[in-house]
Amino acid sequence: MMQMKALLYYRSKLDAHDQSVYDSLVSQWMHFESHIHLPVSHCNLSEIAQAIHFDYPLLFYVNYYQIAYSKSIFGMNIRGDYLYTKSEAETLLQKCEDWGKYIYSHTPSNLGIAEKALWLHDVILNNVRYGDANGIRAHNLVGVVQDGIAVCEGISMAYKFLCDYSNIPCIYVSGTLNGSPHGWNLVWINQEASFVDVTNDISSFSGKFGRHNFLKKSSEMAGYSWDLEAIPECRLTKKKNLDLTAYFKKGWFG
């Protein structure tokens, strides 16, 4: 699996005990282990699994929706449950890695970090439709890379993946929009946090097409709600007018 400088934000929110469980699960899920033993008597497994899910877009093949486990005097035993066979997942992983490398290699070299974050936003904006006709893939990176169709979770995971690849600090944010479950991103530009909602800029979702939801302050997120304790406030004092129309690309996945 490709190694990149990913921001493991949700790992940092766990205590040392749960971080060790997190690391063990990541390692074993990366190797498609079917029987996972954790030599611990307790842990907050659901919180740890969610942290991994949010931190690692490339672990899309793990079935986070149903994690079966049992306990014994020797620790916890978790059944490795995957959405794809190992062969299928490895093929999809290669597609995702090739996609990331292609985008990275074609990113204009003269862009600053804010411009680069916008350029990656535009790559997805111009090549993805909002929808869930592709089932579970719509909720992860594969929906964007293979199908060009995804819902907010898949779109936001793809944006984090591209930001990770480009060394732009970025996290996935889970919350609600107008009372319905929704996912988007938070990025740090020159150490200032701001929100990015690529999904809400895709016309098939919002009826609008553009950059209305790029680098937003917390105070500008009308209708949104999120965990205020887990997610830092976005105050953004240095936003500048960005115009990268010349970098718009069509048919990026061709």
C-alpha positions as a printed NumPy array, in Angstrom:
array([[  0.   ,   0.   ,   0.   ],
       [  1.219,   3.467,  -0.851],
       [  2.734,   5.404,   2.03 ],
       [  2.058,   9.123,   2.313],
       [  2.16 ,  11.824,   4.938],
       [ -1.416,  11.443,   6.145],
       [ -2.769,  13.461,   9.042],
       [ -3.984,  10.882,  11.588],
       [ -6.083,  13.427,  13.439],
       [ -8.56 ,  11.066,  15.033],
       [ -5.78 ,   8.807,  16.294],
       [ -4.397,  11.798,  18.18 ],
       [ -7.727,  12.127,  20.001],
       [ -7.405,   8.647,  21.546],
       [ -5.566,   7.865,  24.77 ],
       [ -2.299,   5.897,  24.658],
       [ -4.032,   2.571,  25.319],
       [ -6.519,   2.972,  22.491],
       [ -3.802,   4.318,  20.17 ],
       [ -1.94 ,   1.018,  20.555],
       [ -5.122,  -0.873,  19.622],
       [ -5.628,   1.514,  16.685],
       [ -2.102,   0.809,  15.412],
       [ -2.538,  -2.945,  15.729],
       [ -5.845,  -2.915,  13.857],
       [ -4.444,  -0.74 ,  11.058],
       [ -1.485,  -3.084,  10.592],
       [ -3.622,  -6.222,  10.527],
       [ -6.343,  -4.746,   8.329],
       [ -3.671,  -3.64 ,   5.863],
       [ -2.605,  -7.294,   5.664],
       [ -6.197,  -8.565,   5.352],
       [ -5.911, -10.678,   8.495],
       [ -9.021, -12.789,   9.035],
       [ -8.5  , -13.418,  12.766],
       [ -7.213, -10.501,  14.801],
       [ -6.108, -10.942,  18.402],
       [ -5.704,  -7.939,  20.675],
       [ -3.998,  -8.675,  24.015],
       [ -6.156,  -6.168,  25.88 ],
       [ -9.025,  -6.667,  28.295],
       [-10.924,  -3.607,  27.152],
       [-10.972,  -0.799,  24.613],
       [-13.464,   1.539,  23.002],
       [-13.626,  -0.505,  19.815],
       [-16.346,   1.49 ,  18.063],
       [-14.523,   4.793,  18.637],
       [-11.208,   3.291,  17.504],
       [-12.745,   1.806,  14.354],
       [-14.362,   5.141,  13.506],
       [-11.034,   6.923,  14.024],
       [ -9.337,   4.536,  11.588],
       [-12.177,   4.876,   9.105],
       [-11.901,   8.672,   9.136],
       [ -8.067,   8.727,   9.065],
       [ -7.439,   6.108,   6.345],
       [ -9.332,   6.534,   3.046],
       [ -7.312,   3.631,   1.602],
       [ -8.792,   1.195,   4.127],
       [-12.093,   1.403,   2.235],
       [-12.306,  -2.381,   2.043],
       [-12.801,  -2.886,   5.797],
       [-16.396,  -3.527,   6.848],
       [-16.704,  -0.865,   9.522],
       [-20.458,  -1.362,   9.634],
       [-20.267,  -4.736,  11.352],
       [-17.228,  -5.491,  13.501],
       [-17.703,  -8.804,  15.305],
       [-15.575,  -9.567,  18.355],
       [-15.402, -11.798,  21.403],
       [-13.561, -11.575,  24.707],
       [-11.566, -14.116,  26.679],
       [ -9.086, -14.091,  29.543],
       [ -6.384, -13.68 ,  26.906],
       [ -7.831, -10.548,  25.323],
       [-10.144,  -9.615,  22.466],
       [-10.622, -11.511,  19.218],
       [-11.912,  -9.643,  16.174],
       [-13.092, -11.225,  12.965],
       [-11.517,  -9.585,   9.934],
       [-14.538,  -8.7  ,   7.819],
       [-13.893,  -7.143,   4.413],
       [-16.153,  -5.722,   1.705],
       [-14.006,  -7.252,  -1.053],
       [-11.801, -10.296,  -1.482],
       [ -8.101,  -9.608,  -1.028],
       [ -7.556,  -9.849,  -4.786],
       [-10.419,  -7.442,  -5.536],
       [ -9.25 ,  -4.994,  -2.885],
       [ -5.666,  -5.06 ,  -4.134],
       [ -6.847,  -4.275,  -7.669],
       [ -8.923,  -1.353,  -6.392],
       [ -6.067,  -0.153,  -4.19 ],
       [ -3.799,  -0.059,  -7.223],
       [ -6.388,   1.983,  -9.132],
       [ -6.623,   4.439,  -6.255],
       [ -2.857,   4.707,  -5.954],
       [ -2.452,   5.222,  -9.704],
       [ -5.149,   7.898,  -9.59 ],
       [ -3.439,   9.689,  -6.725],
       [ -0.066,   9.587,  -8.477],
       [ -1.584,  10.847, -11.718],
       [ -3.31 ,  13.793, -10.048],
       [ -0.197,  14.612,  -8.03 ],
       [  2.072,  14.489, -11.087],
       [ -0.269,  16.794, -13.032],
       [ -0.75 ,  19.351, -10.269],
       [  0.787,  22.666, -11.409],
       [  4.107,  23.146,  -9.638],
       [  3.701,  26.88 ,  -9.07 ],
       [  0.697,  26.655,  -6.737],
       [  0.774,  27.687,  -3.098],
       [ -0.932,  25.494,  -0.516],
       [ -4.29 ,  27.319,  -0.723],
       [ -4.27 ,  27.236,  -4.523],
       [ -3.335,  23.562,  -4.479],
       [ -6.184,  22.77 ,  -2.078],
       [ -8.569,  24.562,  -4.449],
       [ -7.156,  22.805,  -7.493],
       [ -7.767,  19.4  ,  -5.867],
       [-11.296,  20.544,  -4.97 ],
       [-11.847,  21.427,  -8.64 ],
       [-10.515,  18.089,  -9.907],
       [-13.256,  16.293,  -7.97 ],
       [-15.836,  18.971,  -8.728],
       [-15.375,  18.555, -12.476],
       [-15.29 ,  14.763, -12.587],
       [-17.748,  13.42 , -10.008],
       [-21.535,  13.261,  -9.936],
       [-23.456,  13.04 ,  -6.695],
       [-25.317,   9.732,  -6.415],
       [-25.444,   6.276,  -4.853],
       [-26.32 ,   4.044,  -7.808],
       [-23.008,   2.224,  -7.233],
       [-23.995,   1.084,  -3.734],
       [-21.353,   0.853,  -1.02 ],
       [-18.687,   2.262,  -3.359],
       [-20.501,   5.601,  -3.266],
       [-19.449,   5.899,   0.372],
       [-15.718,   5.547,  -0.152],
       [-12.765,   6.445,  -2.339],
       [-13.583,   3.771,  -4.926],
       [-16.819,   5.459,  -5.966],
       [-14.886,   8.559,  -6.997],
       [-11.926,   6.792,  -8.6  ],
       [-13.672,   3.954, -10.44 ],
       [-17.194,   5.247, -11.049],
       [-17.068,   9.021, -10.825],
       [-20.187,   8.708,  -8.655],
       [-20.284,   9.15 ,  -4.888],
       [-22.141,  10.642,  -1.954],
       [-20.699,  13.057,   0.586],
       [-18.692,  10.427,   2.471],
       [-16.959,   9.096,  -0.64 ],
       [-16.342,  12.584,  -2.031],
       [-14.869,  13.818,   1.253],
       [-12.703,  10.711,   1.617],
       [-11.364,  11.292,  -1.897],
       [-10.557,  14.91 ,  -1.089],
       [ -8.699,  13.854,   2.068],
       [ -6.814,  11.23 ,   0.049],
       [ -5.643,  13.838,  -2.474],
       [ -4.743,  16.318,   0.263],
       [ -2.781,  13.617,   2.107],
       [ -0.903,  12.863,  -1.093],
       [ -0.101,  16.574,  -1.523],
       [  0.898,  17.063,   2.14 ],
       [ -2.028,  19.384,   2.842],
       [ -3.283,  18.774,   6.404],
       [ -6.863,  17.575,   5.992],
       [ -9.432,  15.615,   7.975],
       [-12.862,  14.144,   7.342],
       [-15.666,  15.765,   9.346],
       [-18.877,  13.907,  10.151],
       [-21.981,  15.84 ,  11.136],
       [-25.305,  16.967,   9.734],
       [-26.53 ,  19.465,   7.161],
       [-30.071,  20.741,   7.669],
       [-30.677,  17.811,  10.01 ],
       [-29.486,  15.053,   7.632],
       [-26.211,  13.102,   8.009],
       [-23.42 ,  14.739,   6.05 ],
       [-19.652,  14.606,   5.661],
       [-17.161,  17.242,   4.564],
       [-13.545,  18.264,   5.231],
       [-11.408,  20.575,   7.298],
       [ -8.019,  21.735,   6.005],
       [ -5.218,  23.727,   7.556],
       [ -3.832,  26.443,   5.275],
       [ -0.763,  28.105,   6.776],
       [ -1.824,  26.725,  10.177],
       [ -5.33 ,  28.204,   9.906],
       [ -8.274,  25.789,   9.931],
       [-11.151,  26.134,   7.474],
       [-13.937,  23.949,   6.133],
       [-14.255,  22.587,   2.592],
       [-17.438,  20.906,   1.349],
       [-16.778,  19.637,  -2.168],
       [-20.096,  17.778,  -2.219],
       [-22.085,  20.948,  -1.701],
       [-20.296,  22.529,  -4.665],
       [-21.309,  19.702,  -7.015],
       [-24.378,  20.805,  -8.963],
       [-26.122,  17.42 ,  -8.848],
       [-26.214,  17.714,  -5.039],
       [-26.891,  21.392,  -4.379],
       [-28.152,  22.797,  -7.668],
       [-25.103,  25.062,  -7.651],
       [-21.729,  24.534,  -9.276],
       [-18.675,  26.383,  -8.081],
       [-16.598,  27.265,  -5.065],
       [-19.22 ,  28.412,  -2.603],
       [-18.003,  25.983,   0.076],
       [-14.231,  26.329,  -0.11 ],
       [-12.312,  27.73 ,   2.889],
       [-15.258,  28.552,   5.127],
       [-15.248,  29.811,   8.701],
       [-17.288,  28.063,  11.379],
       [-19.54 ,  31.121,  11.492],
       [-20.281,  30.716,   7.77 ],
       [-21.513,  27.121,   8.029],
       [-25.252,  27.817,   8.233],
       [-27.288,  24.631,   8.585],
       [-24.277,  22.493,   9.543],
       [-23.66 ,  20.86 ,  12.908],
       [-20.669,  18.838,  14.127],
       [-18.846,  17.748,  17.279],
       [-17.541,  21.045,  18.621],
       [-15.24 ,  19.298,  21.096],
       [-13.539,  17.111,  18.495],
       [-13.297,  19.642,  15.652],
       [-11.386,  22.924,  16.061],
       [-13.056,  26.238,  15.38 ],
       [-12.379,  27.647,  11.924],
       [-11.707,  31.381,  12.214],
       [ -9.753,  31.946,   8.976],
       [ -8.364,  35.471,   8.901],
       [ -6.18 ,  35.323,   5.774],
       [ -8.549,  34.138,   3.038],
       [ -7.702,  35.596,  -0.331],
       [ -9.476,  35.814,  -3.646],
       [ -8.523,  32.761,  -5.692],
       [ -9.1  ,  32.33 ,  -9.417],
       [ -7.859,  29.083, -10.934],
       [-10.265,  28.84 , -13.856],
       [ -7.372,  28.049, -16.184],
       [ -6.706,  24.843, -14.258],
       [-10.193,  23.362, -14.618],
       [-10.009,  19.925, -16.254],
       [-12.724,  17.821, -17.853],
       [-12.539,  14.073, -18.327],
       [ -9.831,  13.732, -15.682],
       [-10.486,  10.031, -15.182],
       [-10.236,   9.142, -18.852]])
